[in-house]
Amino acid sequence: MVQTTDIGFTREDFERLLSQYDYHFSPGDIVNGTVFSLEPRGALIDIGAKTAAFLPLQEMSINRVVNPEEVVNEGDVREFFILTEENEEGQLTLSIRRLEYMKAWERVRALQSKDETVRAKIFAVNRGGALVRIEGLRGFIPGSHLSTKEPKEELIDQELPLKFLEVDEERNRLVLSHRRALVERRMNKLEQYQVVVGRVRGIKPYGAFIDIGGVSGLLHISEISHDHIETPHSVFNVGDEIKVMVIDLDAERGRISLSTKQLEETPGEMVQDSAQVYALAEDRAEKFRQKLLAEQTAALEEVPEATATEEE
């Protein structure tokens, strides 16, 4: 006969001791759990709490979900985000959608840091611009950054190349630019001080906007002529085909700065005989480049002499 020893430790004592080591769950925690039951409006998840946690259908994915089986199956083990405190029944609410958002913002920040170009379809438009989805996140393209001649309503379902303008998870702001992506693409084919053919697409008091192969460059009023110009309207009309020199390429800001002033042989020639300026544009641009090169070479040659003087 086996003798038993009374150690004075009852089942109640054991349960009381076990409760002291119960896990404490808080909103914002990320936990592992097992799916053990699917329901029409969600799923029950075992995360080691006293009561099964609930994963609502609307919290299963960034994307719209109709049936739980689209995302989870019984027996699946995965991570969950704790969304809320326990309710009156001691049940926690979980989310997969929140985890997907966190990972999506992380991927978007990585893309922005590398200044990557992304492609996305427009799914809606409004008065301010257009809406797209990037990594499941809703992004906004301001109207001023939509570089297209088509009406906005006709852009729905079109896929566009885009660059990031603003990535702010705290404010839930993801702003993109189609214009910047096109300008960068075009910039890769342009060189500073190159002469290009463009068409005047708009005139403002401060200058003219010139279409160059689908992207817009600014010909500032101060870069039209060496002579004073009262208004760009005195030199150009919308629709005019002109030749301009590229004087600056700002990829980060998506801007192309242009000049006809540097193509003049005498001040005011753009006003008096613009056809002559365009006819000789390439030759004059080459002379301009040679002049710049000579000035740069002379400046470099002066550096050792200045250094030597300082040492003496």
Coordinates of C-alpha atoms in Angstrom, one line a residue:
M1 CA 0.0 0.0 0.0
V2 CA 1.4 3.4 -1.0
Q3 CA 1.3 6.0 1.6
T4 CA 0.3 9.6 0.7
T5 CA 1.7 12.6 2.5
D6 CA -0.6 15.5 3.3
I7 CA 1.3 18.6 2.2
G8 CA -1.5 21.0 3.1
F9 CA -1.9 22.3 -0.5
T10 CA -5.4 22.2 -1.9
R11 CA -6.8 22.8 -5.4
E12 CA -8.0 26.2 -4.3
D13 CA -4.5 27.1 -3.1
F14 CA -3.2 26.0 -6.5
E15 CA -5.7 28.2 -8.4
R16 CA -5.0 31.1 -6.2
L17 CA -1.2 30.8 -6.8
L18 CA -1.8 30.4 -10.6
S19 CA -3.9 33.6 -10.7
Q20 CA -0.9 35.5 -9.3
Y21 CA 1.0 34.6 -12.5
D22 CA -1.8 35.4 -14.9
Y23 CA -0.7 37.4 -17.9
H24 CA -1.6 41.1 -17.9
F25 CA -2.8 42.3 -21.3
S26 CA -3.0 46.0 -22.3
P27 CA -4.2 47.8 -25.4
G28 CA -1.3 48.2 -27.8
D29 CA 0.4 44.9 -26.9
I30 CA 1.2 42.5 -29.6
V31 CA 0.5 38.9 -28.6
N32 CA 0.6 35.4 -30.2
G33 CA -2.8 33.6 -30.4
T34 CA -4.5 30.6 -31.8
V35 CA -7.7 30.8 -33.8
F36 CA -10.1 28.2 -32.3
S37 CA -13.5 29.3 -33.5
L38 CA -14.9 31.2 -36.5
E39 CA -18.1 33.1 -36.2
P40 CA -20.2 35.1 -38.8
R41 CA -19.0 38.4 -37.3
G42 CA -15.4 37.5 -36.4
A43 CA -13.3 34.8 -34.7
L44 CA -12.5 33.7 -31.2
I45 CA -8.8 33.7 -30.3
D46 CA -6.9 32.0 -27.5
I47 CA -4.2 34.3 -26.3
G48 CA -3.8 32.7 -22.8
A49 CA -6.3 35.0 -21.1
K50 CA -9.0 33.7 -18.9
T51 CA -11.6 34.4 -21.6
A52 CA -11.2 34.0 -25.3
A53 CA -10.4 37.2 -27.1
F54 CA -12.6 38.4 -30.0
L55 CA -11.3 39.4 -33.5
P56 CA -14.1 41.4 -35.3
L57 CA -14.6 41.0 -39.0
Q58 CA -13.7 44.7 -39.6
E59 CA -10.4 44.3 -37.8
M60 CA -9.2 41.3 -39.9
S61 CA -7.5 43.3 -42.6
I62 CA -6.8 46.7 -44.1
N63 CA -8.9 45.5 -47.1
R64 CA -12.6 44.8 -47.0
V65 CA -13.4 41.3 -45.6
V66 CA -16.8 39.5 -46.1
N67 CA -16.1 36.2 -44.5
P68 CA -13.5 35.3 -41.7
E69 CA -12.2 32.4 -43.8
E70 CA -10.7 35.0 -46.2
V71 CA -8.1 35.8 -43.6
V72 CA -8.0 33.1 -40.8
N73 CA -8.7 29.4 -40.3
E74 CA -9.2 27.4 -37.2
G75 CA -5.9 26.3 -35.7
D76 CA -4.0 29.3 -37.2
V77 CA -1.3 30.7 -34.9
R78 CA -0.2 34.3 -35.5
E79 CA 0.3 37.7 -34.0
F80 CA -2.6 40.0 -32.9
F81 CA -2.8 43.5 -31.7
I82 CA -4.8 44.1 -28.5
L83 CA -7.2 46.9 -29.5
T84 CA -9.3 47.4 -26.3
E85 CA -9.4 46.7 -22.6
E86 CA -11.5 43.8 -21.3
N87 CA -15.2 44.4 -21.5
E88 CA -17.7 43.5 -18.8
E89 CA -17.4 39.8 -19.6
G90 CA -13.6 40.0 -19.4
Q91 CA -13.1 39.7 -23.2
L92 CA -10.4 41.6 -25.1
T93 CA -10.8 42.8 -28.6
L94 CA -8.0 42.1 -31.1
S95 CA -7.0 43.4 -34.5
I96 CA -4.9 42.2 -37.4
R97 CA -5.8 45.4 -39.4
R98 CA -3.8 47.5 -36.9
L99 CA -0.7 45.3 -37.3
E100 CA -1.0 45.6 -41.1
Y101 CA -1.2 49.4 -40.8
M102 CA 1.9 49.5 -38.7
K103 CA 3.8 47.3 -41.1
A104 CA 2.5 49.3 -44.1
W105 CA 3.6 52.6 -42.6
E106 CA 7.0 51.1 -42.0
R107 CA 7.3 50.0 -45.6
V108 CA 6.1 53.4 -46.9
R109 CA 8.7 55.2 -44.7
A110 CA 11.4 52.9 -46.1
L111 CA 10.3 53.7 -49.7
Q112 CA 10.3 57.4 -48.9
S113 CA 13.8 57.3 -47.4
K114 CA 15.1 55.8 -50.6
D115 CA 13.1 58.4 -52.7
E116 CA 11.5 55.5 -54.6
T117 CA 9.0 55.9 -57.4
V118 CA 5.8 53.8 -56.8
R119 CA 2.9 53.0 -59.0
A120 CA -0.7 53.0 -57.9
K121 CA -4.2 53.1 -59.4
I122 CA -6.6 56.0 -58.8
F123 CA -9.7 54.7 -57.1
A124 CA -11.5 58.0 -56.6
V125 CA -11.3 61.7 -57.3
N126 CA -12.6 64.8 -55.5
R127 CA -12.3 68.6 -55.9
G128 CA -8.9 68.6 -54.3
G129 CA -7.2 65.8 -56.2
A130 CA -7.2 62.0 -56.5
L131 CA -7.0 59.0 -54.1
V132 CA -4.8 55.9 -54.4
R133 CA -3.7 53.0 -52.2
I134 CA -0.1 52.5 -51.4
E135 CA 0.7 49.3 -49.4
G136 CA -2.9 49.3 -48.4
L137 CA -2.8 52.8 -47.1
R138 CA -5.0 55.6 -48.6
G139 CA -2.9 58.2 -50.3
F140 CA -3.8 61.6 -51.7
I141 CA -2.5 63.3 -54.9
P142 CA -3.2 67.1 -54.8
G143 CA -4.7 68.4 -58.1
S144 CA -1.6 70.6 -58.5
H145 CA 0.5 67.4 -58.6
L146 CA -1.5 65.6 -61.2
S147 CA 0.4 66.2 -64.4
T148 CA -2.2 65.2 -67.0
K149 CA -4.4 66.8 -69.6
E150 CA -7.3 64.5 -68.9
P151 CA -10.3 65.4 -66.8
K152 CA -9.8 64.0 -63.3
E153 CA -13.0 61.9 -63.6
E154 CA -11.3 60.0 -66.5
L155 CA -8.3 59.1 -64.3
I156 CA -10.2 56.5 -62.2
D157 CA -8.5 53.0 -62.6
Q158 CA -5.5 54.5 -64.3
E159 CA -2.1 53.5 -62.8
L160 CA 0.3 56.4 -62.3
P161 CA 4.0 56.7 -61.3
L162 CA 4.2 58.6 -58.0
K163 CA 6.7 60.1 -55.7
F164 CA 6.2 60.8 -51.9
L165 CA 5.6 64.3 -50.7
E166 CA 4.6 63.6 -47.1
V167 CA 4.5 60.5 -45.0
D168 CA 3.1 61.2 -41.5
E169 CA 1.7 58.2 -39.6
E170 CA 0.7 60.3 -36.6
R171 CA -1.6 62.5 -38.7
N172 CA -2.5 59.7 -41.0
R173 CA -1.3 61.8 -44.0
L174 CA 0.2 60.1 -47.1
V175 CA 0.6 62.7 -49.9
L176 CA 2.0 61.9 -53.3
S177 CA 3.0 63.6 -56.5
H178 CA 2.5 62.4 -60.1
R179 CA 4.2 65.6 -61.4
R180 CA 7.4 64.9 -59.4
A181 CA 7.6 61.4 -60.8
L182 CA 7.3 62.6 -64.4
V183 CA 9.7 65.5 -63.8
E184 CA 12.3 63.1 -62.4
R185 CA 11.8 60.7 -65.4
R186 CA 12.2 63.7 -67.8
M187 CA 15.1 65.1 -65.8
N188 CA 17.0 61.8 -66.3
K189 CA 17.0 62.7 -70.0
L190 CA 17.8 66.4 -69.6
E191 CA 21.1 68.1 -68.9
Q192 CA 21.8 71.5 -67.5
Y193 CA 22.4 74.2 -70.2
Q194 CA 20.8 72.0 -72.8
V195 CA 18.5 73.6 -75.4
V196 CA 15.0 72.0 -75.7
V197 CA 11.9 72.7 -77.6
G198 CA 8.8 73.4 -75.6
R199 CA 5.3 74.9 -75.9
V200 CA 3.9 77.7 -73.8
R201 CA 1.1 76.2 -71.8
G202 CA 0.3 79.1 -69.4
I203 CA 1.4 82.7 -68.7
K204 CA 1.5 84.3 -65.3
P205 CA 2.7 87.8 -64.3
Y206 CA 5.9 86.2 -62.9
G207 CA 6.7 84.1 -66.0
A208 CA 5.6 81.4 -68.5
F209 CA 5.1 77.7 -68.0
I210 CA 6.6 75.7 -70.8
D211 CA 5.5 72.1 -71.6
I212 CA 8.6 70.0 -72.3
G213 CA 7.6 66.5 -73.3
G214 CA 4.7 66.3 -70.9
V215 CA 6.3 68.1 -67.9
S216 CA 6.2 71.7 -67.1
G217 CA 9.2 74.1 -66.6
L218 CA 9.2 77.7 -65.5
L219 CA 10.6 80.5 -67.6
H220 CA 10.7 83.2 -65.0
I221 CA 10.2 86.8 -66.2
S222 CA 13.8 87.6 -65.1
E223 CA 15.1 84.9 -67.5
I224 CA 13.3 86.0 -70.6
S225 CA 15.6 88.8 -71.7
H226 CA 18.5 90.9 -70.5
D227 CA 16.2 93.8 -71.1
H228 CA 13.4 94.6 -68.7
I229 CA 10.2 92.9 -69.5
E230 CA 6.9 94.4 -68.2
T231 CA 4.9 91.2 -68.7
P232 CA 5.5 87.8 -70.4
H233 CA 2.5 88.5 -72.5
S234 CA 4.5 91.0 -74.5
V235 CA 6.8 88.2 -75.7
F236 CA 4.7 85.0 -75.7
N237 CA 1.2 83.7 -76.4
V238 CA -0.2 80.5 -75.1
G239 CA 0.5 77.7 -77.6
D240 CA 3.7 79.3 -79.0
E241 CA 6.5 76.8 -79.8
I242 CA 9.8 78.1 -78.4
K243 CA 13.3 77.1 -77.7
V244 CA 14.7 77.4 -74.1
M245 CA 17.8 76.6 -72.2
V246 CA 17.6 74.4 -69.1
I247 CA 19.4 76.3 -66.4
D248 CA 18.4 74.3 -63.3
L249 CA 17.1 70.8 -62.5
D250 CA 15.7 70.4 -59.0
A251 CA 14.6 66.8 -58.7
E252 CA 13.8 67.0 -55.0
R253 CA 11.2 69.8 -55.6
G254 CA 10.2 68.6 -59.0
R255 CA 11.1 71.9 -60.7
I256 CA 12.7 72.7 -64.1
S257 CA 14.0 76.3 -64.5
L258 CA 14.4 77.6 -68.0
S259 CA 15.9 80.6 -69.8
T260 CA 15.9 82.4 -73.1
K261 CA 17.9 85.3 -71.7
Q262 CA 21.1 83.2 -71.9
L263 CA 20.4 82.6 -75.6
E264 CA 20.4 86.3 -76.5
E265 CA 23.4 87.9 -78.3
T266 CA 22.2 91.5 -77.4
P267 CA 19.9 92.7 -74.7
G268 CA 16.2 92.8 -75.8
E269 CA 16.7 90.4 -78.8
M270 CA 14.0 88.1 -77.5
V271 CA 11.5 91.0 -77.9
Q272 CA 12.9 92.4 -81.2
D273 CA 13.7 89.1 -83.0
S274 CA 12.9 86.0 -81.1
A275 CA 13.0 83.9 -84.4
Q276 CA 16.7 84.8 -84.7
V277 CA 17.3 83.7 -81.1
Y278 CA 15.6 80.3 -81.7
A279 CA 17.5 79.8 -85.0
L280 CA 20.9 80.2 -83.4
A281 CA 19.9 78.7 -80.0
E282 CA 22.1 75.6 -80.1
D283 CA 25.2 77.5 -81.2
R284 CA 24.8 80.2 -78.6
A285 CA 24.1 77.6 -75.9
E286 CA 27.4 75.9 -76.8
K287 CA 29.2 79.2 -76.5
F288 CA 27.6 79.8 -73.1
R289 CA 28.8 76.3 -71.9
Q290 CA 32.3 77.0 -73.2
K291 CA 32.3 80.3 -71.4
L292 CA 31.2 78.7 -68.1
L293 CA 33.9 76.0 -68.5
A294 CA 36.6 78.6 -69.1
E295 CA 35.5 80.5 -66.0
Q296 CA 35.4 77.4 -63.9
T297 CA 38.9 76.4 -65.1
A298 CA 40.3 79.8 -64.3
A299 CA 38.7 79.7 -60.8
L300 CA 40.3 76.3 -60.1
E301 CA 43.7 77.5 -61.3
E302 CA 43.6 80.4 -58.9
V303 CA 43.0 78.1 -55.8
P304 CA 46.6 76.8 -55.4
E305 CA 48.0 80.4 -55.7
A306 CA 45.6 81.7 -53.0
T307 CA 46.6 78.7 -50.8
A308 CA 50.3 79.3 -51.3
T309 CA 49.8 83.0 -50.4
E310 CA 48.0 82.1 -47.2
E311 CA 50.8 79.7 -46.2
E312 CA 53.4 82.4 -46.8

